[in-house]
Short mmCIF file of C-alpha atoms in Angstrom, two decimals:
data_model
loop_
_atom_site.label_atom_id
_atom_site.label_comp_id
_atom_site.label_asym_id
_atom_site.label_seq_id
_atom_site.Cartn_x
_atom_site.Cartn_y
_atom_site.Cartn_z
CA MET W 1 131.30 86.35 99.94
CA ILE W 2 127.74 85.17 99.27
CA ALA W 3 128.20 85.85 95.55
CA ILE W 4 131.37 83.74 95.50
CA ALA W 5 129.66 80.95 97.42
CA ARG W 6 126.73 80.93 94.97
CA ARG W 7 129.07 80.95 91.99
CA GLU W 8 131.15 78.11 93.38
CA LEU W 9 128.14 75.98 94.38
CA GLY W 10 126.58 76.52 90.97
CA SER W 11 129.82 75.45 89.28
CA TYR W 12 129.58 72.04 90.96
CA PHE W 13 126.19 71.32 89.41
CA ALA W 14 127.15 72.88 86.06
CA THR W 15 129.54 69.97 85.51
CA PRO W 16 129.31 66.20 86.16
CA VAL W 17 131.46 66.65 89.28
CA ALA W 18 128.51 67.07 91.63
CA TYR W 19 126.52 64.16 90.28
CA VAL W 20 129.49 61.78 90.17
CA PHE W 21 130.44 62.71 93.73
CA ILE W 22 126.92 62.26 95.08
CA VAL W 23 126.32 58.95 93.29
CA ILE W 24 129.66 57.51 94.46
CA PHE W 25 129.12 58.78 98.00
CA LEU W 26 125.59 57.36 98.28
CA ALA W 27 126.57 54.05 96.69
CA LEU W 28 129.57 53.56 98.97
CA ALA W 29 127.70 54.71 102.08
CA GLY W 30 124.85 52.29 101.41
CA ALA W 31 127.09 49.37 100.45
CA LEU W 32 129.38 49.75 103.46
CA THR W 33 126.48 50.23 105.87
CA PHE W 34 124.50 47.20 104.75
CA THR W 35 127.43 44.83 104.09
CA LEU W 36 130.56 45.52 106.13
CA GLY W 37 128.49 47.34 108.73
CA ASN W 38 126.28 44.26 109.21
CA PHE W 39 123.25 46.55 109.41
CA PHE W 40 120.62 43.81 109.56
CA GLY W 41 122.64 41.23 111.47
CA ARG W 42 123.24 43.56 114.41
CA GLY W 43 119.57 43.63 115.34
CA GLN W 44 119.79 47.23 116.56
CA ALA W 45 117.81 50.21 115.27
CA ASP W 46 120.57 52.80 114.87
CA LEU W 47 122.89 54.24 112.23
CA ASN W 48 126.17 53.45 113.96
CA PRO W 49 127.35 51.32 111.00
CA PHE W 50 126.81 54.32 108.71
CA PHE W 51 128.56 56.77 111.02
CA SER W 52 131.53 54.44 111.53
CA PHE W 53 132.41 54.63 107.82
CA ILE W 54 131.63 58.29 107.14
CA PRO W 55 135.01 59.75 108.27
CA TRP W 56 136.85 57.30 106.01
CA LEU W 57 134.57 58.03 103.05
CA PHE W 58 135.12 61.75 103.51
CA LEU W 59 138.86 61.10 103.76
CA PHE W 60 138.92 60.34 100.02
CA LEU W 61 135.85 62.08 98.65
CA VAL W 62 136.25 65.50 100.28
CA PRO W 63 139.78 66.07 98.88
CA ALA W 64 138.29 65.26 95.47
CA LEU W 65 136.11 68.34 95.95
CA THR W 66 138.78 70.64 97.33
CA MET W 67 141.54 69.77 94.87
CA ARG W 68 140.00 72.11 92.31
CA LEU W 69 139.01 74.97 94.61
CA TRP W 70 142.21 76.98 94.14
CA ALA W 71 144.42 74.74 91.99
CA GLU W 72 142.05 75.13 89.03
CA GLU W 73 141.86 78.90 89.54
CA ARG W 74 145.65 79.10 89.50
CA ARG W 75 145.99 76.80 86.49
CA GLN W 76 143.51 78.82 84.42
CA GLY W 77 144.92 82.12 85.64
CA THR W 78 141.54 83.29 86.98
CA ILE W 79 142.79 83.59 90.54
CA GLU W 80 144.28 87.00 89.74
CA LEU W 81 140.90 88.20 88.51
CA LEU W 82 139.14 86.80 91.58
CA LEU W 83 141.56 88.43 94.01
CA THR W 84 141.31 91.81 92.27
CA LEU W 85 137.54 91.94 92.74
CA PRO W 86 136.20 94.24 95.50
CA VAL W 87 136.33 91.43 98.06
CA THR W 88 138.92 90.60 100.67
CA GLN W 89 140.93 87.40 100.46
CA TRP W 90 139.21 86.22 103.63
CA GLN W 91 135.81 86.65 101.97
CA ALA W 92 136.97 84.71 98.91
CA VAL W 93 138.33 81.88 101.06
CA LEU W 94 135.21 81.72 103.20
CA GLY W 95 132.90 81.92 100.18
CA LYS W 96 134.55 78.94 98.48
CA PHE W 97 134.62 76.98 101.72
CA LEU W 98 130.93 77.60 102.46
CA ALA W 99 129.99 76.48 98.94
CA ALA W 100 131.88 73.20 99.33
CA TRP W 101 130.45 72.72 102.83
CA ALA W 102 126.91 73.31 101.56
CA PHE W 103 127.52 70.74 98.85
CA CYS W 104 128.62 68.18 101.45
CA ALA W 105 125.50 68.99 103.47
CA ILE W 106 123.36 68.24 100.39
CA ALA W 107 125.15 64.92 99.90
CA LEU W 108 124.54 64.01 103.55
CA ALA W 109 120.88 65.02 103.34
CA LEU W 110 120.43 62.62 100.42
CA THR W 111 121.22 59.70 102.73
CA PHE W 112 117.77 60.15 104.28
CA PRO W 113 116.63 56.69 103.00
CA LEU W 114 118.94 55.19 105.63
CA TRP W 115 117.13 57.16 108.32
CA LEU W 116 113.77 56.11 106.91
CA THR W 117 114.88 52.47 106.85
CA VAL W 118 116.04 52.40 110.45
CA ASN W 119 112.81 54.09 111.60
CA TRP W 120 110.75 51.60 109.63
CA LEU W 121 112.59 48.64 111.12
CA GLY W 122 112.58 49.83 114.73
CA ARG W 123 112.35 52.75 117.13
CA PRO W 124 115.75 54.45 117.11
CA ASP W 125 116.79 57.44 119.18
CA ASN W 126 116.48 60.11 116.50
CA GLY W 127 118.24 62.62 118.72
CA VAL W 128 121.38 60.48 118.60
CA ILE W 129 121.04 60.15 114.83
CA LEU W 130 120.69 63.92 114.46
CA ALA W 131 123.81 64.46 116.59
CA GLY W 132 125.65 61.96 114.40
CA TYR W 133 124.71 63.90 111.27
CA VAL W 134 125.89 67.14 112.89
CA GLY W 135 129.19 65.43 113.63
CA CYS W 136 129.43 64.24 110.01
CA LEU W 137 128.99 67.82 108.84
CA PHE W 138 131.78 69.02 111.12
CA VAL W 139 134.11 66.24 109.93
CA ALA W 140 133.40 67.27 106.34
CA GLY W 141 134.10 70.90 107.25
CA ALA W 142 137.40 69.97 108.89
CA TYR W 143 138.59 68.01 105.85
CA LEU W 144 137.36 70.74 103.50
CA ALA W 145 139.36 73.39 105.33
CA VAL W 146 142.53 71.27 105.16
CA GLY W 147 142.00 70.41 101.50
CA ALA W 148 141.28 74.01 100.51
CA ALA W 149 144.48 75.25 102.15
CA ILE W 150 146.52 72.59 100.35
CA SER W 151 144.78 73.32 97.02
CA ALA W 152 146.05 76.90 97.26
CA LEU W 153 149.63 75.63 97.30
CA THR W 154 149.72 74.10 93.82
CA LYS W 155 148.33 74.36 90.30
CA ASN W 156 148.21 70.57 89.94
CA GLN W 157 144.91 69.05 91.08
CA VAL W 158 146.36 65.54 91.41
CA ILE W 159 149.09 66.78 93.74
CA ALA W 160 146.50 68.74 95.72
CA PHE W 161 144.36 65.61 96.05
CA VAL W 162 147.20 63.35 97.20
CA LEU W 163 148.51 65.88 99.73
CA ALA W 164 145.01 66.56 101.07
CA VAL W 165 144.27 62.85 101.51
CA SER W 166 147.60 62.38 103.30
CA ALA W 167 147.02 65.34 105.62
CA CYS W 168 143.44 64.32 106.42
CA PHE W 169 144.58 60.75 107.07
CA VAL W 170 146.97 62.02 109.72
CA PHE W 171 144.15 63.77 111.56
CA ALA W 172 141.80 60.81 111.09
CA ALA W 173 144.22 58.14 112.31
CA ALA W 174 145.90 60.19 115.05
CA GLY W 175 143.54 58.94 117.76
CA SER W 176 143.44 55.28 116.67
CA PRO W 177 144.55 52.70 119.27
CA VAL W 178 147.47 51.57 117.12
CA VAL W 179 148.92 55.07 116.92
CA THR W 180 148.23 56.10 120.51
CA GLU W 181 149.58 52.85 121.97
CA PHE W 182 152.77 53.14 119.94
CA LEU W 183 153.27 56.78 120.96
CA SER W 184 152.40 56.04 124.60
CA ALA W 185 155.15 53.43 124.73
CA ASN W 186 157.75 55.63 123.07
CA LEU W 187 156.71 59.29 123.22
CA PRO W 188 153.93 59.78 125.80
CA VAL W 189 153.71 63.53 125.17
CA LEU W 190 152.95 62.98 121.49
CA ALA W 191 150.27 60.44 122.39
CA ASP W 192 148.31 63.14 124.22
CA ILE W 193 148.75 65.53 121.30
CA ALA W 194 147.60 62.86 118.86
CA ARG W 195 144.40 62.30 120.82
CA ALA W 196 143.83 66.04 121.08
CA VAL W 197 144.02 66.66 117.31
CA SER W 198 142.21 63.49 116.22
CA VAL W 199 139.12 64.30 114.17
CA ASN W 200 137.72 60.79 114.60
CA GLU W 201 138.15 60.96 118.37
CA ARG W 202 136.03 64.12 118.50
CA PHE W 203 133.49 62.70 116.07
CA SER W 204 132.88 59.63 118.25
CA GLY W 205 131.12 61.79 120.85
CA PHE W 206 128.53 62.93 118.29
CA THR W 207 127.76 59.33 117.29
CA ARG W 208 126.85 58.64 120.93
CA GLY W 209 124.49 61.60 120.96
CA VAL W 210 126.83 63.79 123.01
CA VAL W 211 127.26 67.29 121.53
CA SER W 212 129.79 68.76 123.92
CA ALA W 213 131.08 72.33 123.89
CA ARG W 214 134.64 70.97 123.87
CA ASP W 215 134.10 69.13 120.59
CA LEU W 216 132.29 72.08 119.02
CA ILE W 217 135.15 74.41 119.98
CA PHE W 218 137.67 71.92 118.58
CA PHE W 219 136.01 71.73 115.17
CA ALA W 220 135.40 75.48 115.01
CA SER W 221 139.04 76.19 115.92
CA PHE W 222 140.32 73.52 113.54
CA ILE W 223 138.33 74.88 110.60
CA LEU W 224 139.21 78.49 111.40
CA PHE W 225 142.93 77.67 111.66
CA TRP W 226 143.07 76.03 108.24
CA LEU W 227 141.02 78.79 106.65
CA LEU W 228 143.54 81.27 108.02
CA VAL W 229 146.33 79.13 106.57
CA ASN W 230 144.49 79.24 103.25
CA THR W 231 144.33 83.03 103.42
CA VAL W 232 148.04 83.32 104.27
CA VAL W 233 148.99 81.03 101.39
CA LEU W 234 146.94 83.11 98.96
CA GLU W 235 148.54 86.29 100.27
CA HIS W 236 151.98 84.78 99.71
CA ARG W 237 151.08 83.63 96.21
CA LYS W 238 149.64 87.05 95.43
CA ALA W 239 152.88 88.64 96.53
CA ASP W 240 154.78 86.32 94.18
#
């Protein structure tokens, strides 16, 4: 598993993929934080503007990472070689996921100039900021798990990207007021379910500095479920 994770993480930096992703992520994060987020006009020393845009940035950028995880292996025919190595499918799935998650963690760590800026301008609660970063990492992990499972379904990276964005959007928007109010008026049961599976709803607690066991269990269960789906899909494809 560790060998697969190292191989996969190294493959990101062996091509322009890693550098393009990081540059686009940092540029968008900075632009949105300082412009649409009204960073200076708010007069508050915190990173709430940054955290408010992160789930939506990940919504598009994370599927761009996952679309190649398994689709490229299937297209090149190397998935058969990978799955015949002396590793279990679960180890292969987890290895690829951990590599992508580590890459997202590196991208998040490179936003440290924002943290330096807010500490230079004021006296923020760095505990809240740290909790927000932890939440960002869990959101990235959730989207990665969904995208990886979908990537295993197809050889086409574009299809994998579009389906992953669509699926992640459902989980991102499920807890929004527009969706919950509509469901509450028509299907109250679904409104409760939508709030329960909303990634953004769980992430909001981290941005307030609240790291609750309930939210941690949600993200752990969410990631584990989609990794299991990924494993089942690979088993089915292997049988084919």
